[in-house]
Tab-separated table of C-alpha atoms in Angstrom:
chain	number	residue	atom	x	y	z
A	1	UNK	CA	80.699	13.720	31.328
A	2	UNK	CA	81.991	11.127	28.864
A	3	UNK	CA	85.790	11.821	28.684
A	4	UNK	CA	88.287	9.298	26.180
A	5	UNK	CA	91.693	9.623	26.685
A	6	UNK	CA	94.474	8.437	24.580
A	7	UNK	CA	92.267	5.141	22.795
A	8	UNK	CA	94.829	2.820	20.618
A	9	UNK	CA	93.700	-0.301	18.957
A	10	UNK	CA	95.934	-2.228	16.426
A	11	UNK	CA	95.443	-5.124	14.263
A	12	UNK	CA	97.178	-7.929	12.593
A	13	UNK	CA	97.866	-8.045	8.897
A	14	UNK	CA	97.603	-11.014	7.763
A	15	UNK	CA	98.597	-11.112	4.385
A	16	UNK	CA	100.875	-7.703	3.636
A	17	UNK	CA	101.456	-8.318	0.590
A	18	UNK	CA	97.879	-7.995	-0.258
A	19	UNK	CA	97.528	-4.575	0.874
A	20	UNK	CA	97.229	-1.950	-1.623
A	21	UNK	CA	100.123	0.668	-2.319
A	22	UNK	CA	97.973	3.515	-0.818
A	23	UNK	CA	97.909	0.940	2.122
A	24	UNK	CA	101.461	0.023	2.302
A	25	UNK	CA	102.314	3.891	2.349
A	26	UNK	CA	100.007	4.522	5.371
A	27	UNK	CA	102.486	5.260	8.340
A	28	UNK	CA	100.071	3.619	10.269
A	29	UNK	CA	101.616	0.182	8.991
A	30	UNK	CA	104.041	-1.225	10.970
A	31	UNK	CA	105.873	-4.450	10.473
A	32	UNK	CA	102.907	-7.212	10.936
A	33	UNK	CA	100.693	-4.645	12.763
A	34	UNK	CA	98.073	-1.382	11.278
A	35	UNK	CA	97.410	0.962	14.049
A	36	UNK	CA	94.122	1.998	12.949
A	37	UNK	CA	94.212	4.213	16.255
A	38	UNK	CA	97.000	5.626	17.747
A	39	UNK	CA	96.196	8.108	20.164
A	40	UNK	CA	92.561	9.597	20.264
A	41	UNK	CA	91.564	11.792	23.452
A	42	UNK	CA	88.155	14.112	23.607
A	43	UNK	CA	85.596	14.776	25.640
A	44	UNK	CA	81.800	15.491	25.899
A	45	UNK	CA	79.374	17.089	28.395
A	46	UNK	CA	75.873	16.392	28.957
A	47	UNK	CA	73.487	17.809	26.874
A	48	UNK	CA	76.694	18.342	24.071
A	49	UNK	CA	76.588	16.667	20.772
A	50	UNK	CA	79.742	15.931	19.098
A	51	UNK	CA	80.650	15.858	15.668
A	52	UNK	CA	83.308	13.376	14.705
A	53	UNK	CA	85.239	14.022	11.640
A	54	UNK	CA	88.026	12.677	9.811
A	55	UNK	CA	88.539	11.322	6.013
A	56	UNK	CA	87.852	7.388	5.080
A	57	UNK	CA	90.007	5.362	6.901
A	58	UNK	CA	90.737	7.729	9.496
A	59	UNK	CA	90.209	5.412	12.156
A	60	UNK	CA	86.659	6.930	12.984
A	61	UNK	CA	84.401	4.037	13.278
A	62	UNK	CA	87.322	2.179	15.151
A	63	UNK	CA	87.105	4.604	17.618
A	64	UNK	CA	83.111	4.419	17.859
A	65	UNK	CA	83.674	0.711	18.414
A	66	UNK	CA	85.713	0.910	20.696
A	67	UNK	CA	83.582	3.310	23.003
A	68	UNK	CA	80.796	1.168	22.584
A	69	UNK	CA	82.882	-1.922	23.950
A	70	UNK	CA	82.342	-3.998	20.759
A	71	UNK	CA	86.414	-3.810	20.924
A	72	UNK	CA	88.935	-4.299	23.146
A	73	UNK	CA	91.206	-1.489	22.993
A	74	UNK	CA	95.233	-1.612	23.486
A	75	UNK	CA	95.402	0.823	25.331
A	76	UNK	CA	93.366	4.420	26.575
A	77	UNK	CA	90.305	4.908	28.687
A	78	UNK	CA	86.840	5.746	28.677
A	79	UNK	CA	84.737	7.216	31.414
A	80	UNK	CA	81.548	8.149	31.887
A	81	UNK	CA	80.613	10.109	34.860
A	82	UNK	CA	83.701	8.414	36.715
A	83	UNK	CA	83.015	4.886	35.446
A	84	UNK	CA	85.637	2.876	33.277
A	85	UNK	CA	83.392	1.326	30.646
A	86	UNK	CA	86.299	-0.320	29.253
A	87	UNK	CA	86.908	-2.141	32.772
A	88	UNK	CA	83.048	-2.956	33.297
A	89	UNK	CA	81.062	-3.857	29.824
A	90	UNK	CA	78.182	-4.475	31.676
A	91	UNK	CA	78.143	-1.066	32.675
A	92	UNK	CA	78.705	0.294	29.198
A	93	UNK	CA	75.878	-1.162	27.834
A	94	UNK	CA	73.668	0.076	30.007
A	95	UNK	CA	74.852	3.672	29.828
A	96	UNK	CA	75.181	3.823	26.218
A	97	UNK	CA	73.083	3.399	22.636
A	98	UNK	CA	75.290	2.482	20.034
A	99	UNK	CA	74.528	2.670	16.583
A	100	UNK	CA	77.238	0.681	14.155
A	101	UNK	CA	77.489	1.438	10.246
A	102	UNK	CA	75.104	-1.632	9.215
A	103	UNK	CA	71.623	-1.880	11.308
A	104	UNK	CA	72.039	-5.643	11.274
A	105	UNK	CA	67.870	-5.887	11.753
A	106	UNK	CA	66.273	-9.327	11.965
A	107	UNK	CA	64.729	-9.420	8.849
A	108	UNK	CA	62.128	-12.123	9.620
A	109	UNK	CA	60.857	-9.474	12.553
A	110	UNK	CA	59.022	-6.693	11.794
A	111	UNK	CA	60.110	-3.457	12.910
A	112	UNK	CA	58.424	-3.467	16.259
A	113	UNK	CA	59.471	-6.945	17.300
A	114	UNK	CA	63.132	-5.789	16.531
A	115	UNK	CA	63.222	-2.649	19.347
A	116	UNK	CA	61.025	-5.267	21.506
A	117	UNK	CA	63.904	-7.445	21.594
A	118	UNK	CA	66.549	-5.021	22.679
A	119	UNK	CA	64.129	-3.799	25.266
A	120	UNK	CA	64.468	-7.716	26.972
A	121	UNK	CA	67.858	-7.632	26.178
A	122	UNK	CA	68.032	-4.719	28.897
A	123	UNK	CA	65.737	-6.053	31.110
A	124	UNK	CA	62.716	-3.778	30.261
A	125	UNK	CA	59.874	-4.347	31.436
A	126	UNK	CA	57.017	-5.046	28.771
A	127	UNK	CA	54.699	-2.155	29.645
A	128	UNK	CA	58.301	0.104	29.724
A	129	UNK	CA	58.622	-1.362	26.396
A	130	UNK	CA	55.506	-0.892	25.199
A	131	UNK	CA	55.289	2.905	26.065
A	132	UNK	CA	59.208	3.560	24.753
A	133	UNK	CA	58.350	1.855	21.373
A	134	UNK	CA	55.251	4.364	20.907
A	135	UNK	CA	57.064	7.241	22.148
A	136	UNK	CA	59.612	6.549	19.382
A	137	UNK	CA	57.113	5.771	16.363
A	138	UNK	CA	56.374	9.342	17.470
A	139	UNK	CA	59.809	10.792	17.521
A	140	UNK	CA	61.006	8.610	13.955
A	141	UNK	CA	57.652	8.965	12.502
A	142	UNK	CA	57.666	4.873	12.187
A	143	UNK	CA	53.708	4.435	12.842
A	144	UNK	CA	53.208	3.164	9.616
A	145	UNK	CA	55.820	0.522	8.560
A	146	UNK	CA	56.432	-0.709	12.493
A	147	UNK	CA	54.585	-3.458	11.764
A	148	UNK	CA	56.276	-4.702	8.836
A	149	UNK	CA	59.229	-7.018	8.499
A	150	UNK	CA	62.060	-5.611	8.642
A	151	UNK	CA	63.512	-7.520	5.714
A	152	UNK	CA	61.363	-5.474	3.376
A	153	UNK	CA	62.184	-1.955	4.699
A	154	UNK	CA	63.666	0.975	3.123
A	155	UNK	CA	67.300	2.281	3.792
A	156	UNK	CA	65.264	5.117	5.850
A	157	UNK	CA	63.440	2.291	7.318
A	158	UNK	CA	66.164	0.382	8.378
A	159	UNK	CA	68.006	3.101	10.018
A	160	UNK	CA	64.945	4.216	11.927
A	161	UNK	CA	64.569	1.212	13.069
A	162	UNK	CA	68.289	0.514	14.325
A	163	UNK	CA	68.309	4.114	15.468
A	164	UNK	CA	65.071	2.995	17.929
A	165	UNK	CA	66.084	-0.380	18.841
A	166	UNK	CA	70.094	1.587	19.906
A	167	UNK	CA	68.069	4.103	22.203
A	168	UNK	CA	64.979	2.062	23.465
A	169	UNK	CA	66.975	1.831	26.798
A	170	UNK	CA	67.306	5.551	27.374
A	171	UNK	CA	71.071	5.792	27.874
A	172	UNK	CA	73.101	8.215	29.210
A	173	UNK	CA	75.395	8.606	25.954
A	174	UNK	CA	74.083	7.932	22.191
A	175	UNK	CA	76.977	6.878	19.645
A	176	UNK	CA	76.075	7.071	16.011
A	177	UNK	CA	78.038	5.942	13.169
A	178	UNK	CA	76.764	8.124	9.824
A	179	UNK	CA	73.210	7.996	11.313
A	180	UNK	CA	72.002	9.619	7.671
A	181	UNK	CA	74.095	8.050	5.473
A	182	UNK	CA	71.857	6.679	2.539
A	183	UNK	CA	68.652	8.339	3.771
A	184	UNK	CA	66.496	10.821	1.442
A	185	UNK	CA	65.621	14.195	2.785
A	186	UNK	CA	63.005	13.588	4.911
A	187	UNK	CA	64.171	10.815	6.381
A	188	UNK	CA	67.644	12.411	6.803
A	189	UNK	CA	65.542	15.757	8.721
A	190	UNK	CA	63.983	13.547	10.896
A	191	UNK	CA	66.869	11.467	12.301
A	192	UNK	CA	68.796	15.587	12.780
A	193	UNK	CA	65.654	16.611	14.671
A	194	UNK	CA	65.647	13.288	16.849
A	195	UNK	CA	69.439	14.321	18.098
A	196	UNK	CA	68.278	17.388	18.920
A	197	UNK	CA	65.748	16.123	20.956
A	198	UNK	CA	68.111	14.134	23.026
A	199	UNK	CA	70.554	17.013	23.547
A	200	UNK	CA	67.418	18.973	24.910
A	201	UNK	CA	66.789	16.278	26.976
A	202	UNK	CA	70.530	16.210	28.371
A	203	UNK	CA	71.614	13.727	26.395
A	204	UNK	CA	75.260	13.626	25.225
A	205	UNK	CA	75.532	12.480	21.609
A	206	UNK	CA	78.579	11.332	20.044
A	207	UNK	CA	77.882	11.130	16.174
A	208	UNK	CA	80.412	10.844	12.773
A	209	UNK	CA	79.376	12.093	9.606
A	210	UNK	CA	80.979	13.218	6.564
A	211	UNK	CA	78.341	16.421	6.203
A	212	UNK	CA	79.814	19.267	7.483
A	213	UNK	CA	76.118	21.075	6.989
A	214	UNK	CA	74.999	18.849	9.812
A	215	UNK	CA	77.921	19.420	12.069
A	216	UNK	CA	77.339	23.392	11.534
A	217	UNK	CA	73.284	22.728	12.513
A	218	UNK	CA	73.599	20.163	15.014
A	219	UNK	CA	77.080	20.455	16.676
A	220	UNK	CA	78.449	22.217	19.546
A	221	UNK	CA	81.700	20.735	19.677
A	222	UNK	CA	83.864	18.817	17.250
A	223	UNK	CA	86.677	16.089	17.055
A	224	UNK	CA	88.876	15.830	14.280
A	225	UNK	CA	90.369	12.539	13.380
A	226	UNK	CA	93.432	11.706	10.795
A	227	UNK	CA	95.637	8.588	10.617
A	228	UNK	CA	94.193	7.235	13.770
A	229	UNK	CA	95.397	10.927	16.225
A	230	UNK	CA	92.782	13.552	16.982
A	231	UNK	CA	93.978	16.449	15.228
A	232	UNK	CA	91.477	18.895	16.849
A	233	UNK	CA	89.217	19.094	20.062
A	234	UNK	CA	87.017	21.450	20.565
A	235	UNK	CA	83.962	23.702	20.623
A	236	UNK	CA	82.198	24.812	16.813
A	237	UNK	CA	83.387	28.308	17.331
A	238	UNK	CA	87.005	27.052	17.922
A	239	UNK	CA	86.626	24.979	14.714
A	240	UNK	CA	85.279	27.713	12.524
A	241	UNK	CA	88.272	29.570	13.970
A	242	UNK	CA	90.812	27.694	11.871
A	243	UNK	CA	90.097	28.781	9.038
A	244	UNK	CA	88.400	32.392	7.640
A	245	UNK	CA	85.899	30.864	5.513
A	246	UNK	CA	83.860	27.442	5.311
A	247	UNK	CA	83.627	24.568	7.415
A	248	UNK	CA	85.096	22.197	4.970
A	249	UNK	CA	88.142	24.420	4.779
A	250	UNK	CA	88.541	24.573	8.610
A	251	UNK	CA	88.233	20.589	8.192
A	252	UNK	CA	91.404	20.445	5.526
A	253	UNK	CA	93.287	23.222	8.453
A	254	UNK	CA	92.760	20.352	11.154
A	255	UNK	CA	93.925	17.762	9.483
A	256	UNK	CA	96.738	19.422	7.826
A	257	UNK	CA	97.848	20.589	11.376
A	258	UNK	CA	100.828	18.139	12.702
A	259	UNK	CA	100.057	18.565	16.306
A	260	UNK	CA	97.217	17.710	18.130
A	261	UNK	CA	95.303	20.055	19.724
């Protein structure tokens, strides 16, 4: 079980009077200091994938970072399966695929030589490698540009890629930020029918995205994110409880709610 509780993570401000006046009036703000988190708690079971919500600037991707151990939180923990990742990076990044909002690719390497690199990164063997890199060709349907450079790929490309080269590990949690953002159809059905592969394979998977059709396909739980609190926690049926009709209106109920959940 992956279970966050109570993440915070501020930063300075360097110039305030820079800041716009949709900035300035964020409550978030204050003195020298933006708390782009404040106090986000949830929690997800193997085989689970959660949907993770909240308008721009919510504090979403913070959050995501923060799991992932790219930041240093203030304060808060995460565990998975007992261990504090927060305490032991080394640990975190072997448990978990992360995904950020930019792939960051090596454009000079083609596609394969990309995932190949991640797979030393985690000490992979290079038959392991090998056989993980075909198995997810097969999965991403990538056969046919892996052996390009990367610097030429499509955004569908790209995000294949990034998506491969996050989960060529097998971890025990996968983290994606907007995994479909940008991508056409196909591409975009693809990467929704690669999470559900993981959660049939027991995976936990931890994904935002600001398409409330793939939160009512994919999801079974759902964490709702405004000015840096969770506003809601909990299971799809709980969510389209809030509100008698669609899921974007139960999305407007969370957020207007001024307690957590």
């Amino acid at each position: 079980m992956i279970e966050i509780k109570q993440l915070a993570k501020k930063f300075a401000v360097e110039n305030p009077k820079k800041l716009s006046e949709q900035e300035k009036k964020d409550p978030r703000l204050k003195g020298r200091f933006f708390h782009s988190v404040q106090d986000v708690s949830f929690t997800c079971q193997k085989g689970q994938v959660l949907g993770l919500l909240g308008p721009n600037g919510a504090g979403k991707t913070t959050t995501l970072r923060m799991l992932s151990t790219a930041l240093k939180p203030d304060g808060g923990s995460v565990e998975i399966d007992g261990d504090n990742v927060l305490t032991n990076p080394v640990i975190a990044r072997k448990k978990i695929g992360f995904l950020s909002g930019s792939t960051g690719l090596y454009g000079r390497l083609t596609g394969r030589e990309n995932i190949h690199y991640f797979g030393q990164l985690h000490g992979m063997s290079e038959e392991s490698i090998a056989s993980r890199i075909k198995e997810l060709a097969d999965l991403l349907d990538m056969h046919n540009f892996l052996d390009r450079r990367s610097e030429n790929f499509s955004t569908g490309m790209k995000q294949k890629t990034a998506i491969a080269r996050a989960v060529v590990h097998s971890p025990e949690l996968v983290i994606l930020d907007e995994p479909t953002t940008g991508l056409d159809i196909m591409a975009t059905q693809t990467v929704l029918e690669f999470i559900r592969g993981l959660k049939e394979q027991g995976t936990p998977v931890i994904f935002s995205t600001h398409h409330l059709d793939e939160v009512e396909e994919l999801c079974d739980k759902v964490t709702v994110i405004d000015q840096g609190c969770t506003m809601f926690d909990g299971d799809i049926a709980s969510f389209k409880a809030l509100a008698e009709g669609s899921l974007h209106q139960s999305f407007m109920a969370a957020i207007q709610s001024t307690t957590s959940e």
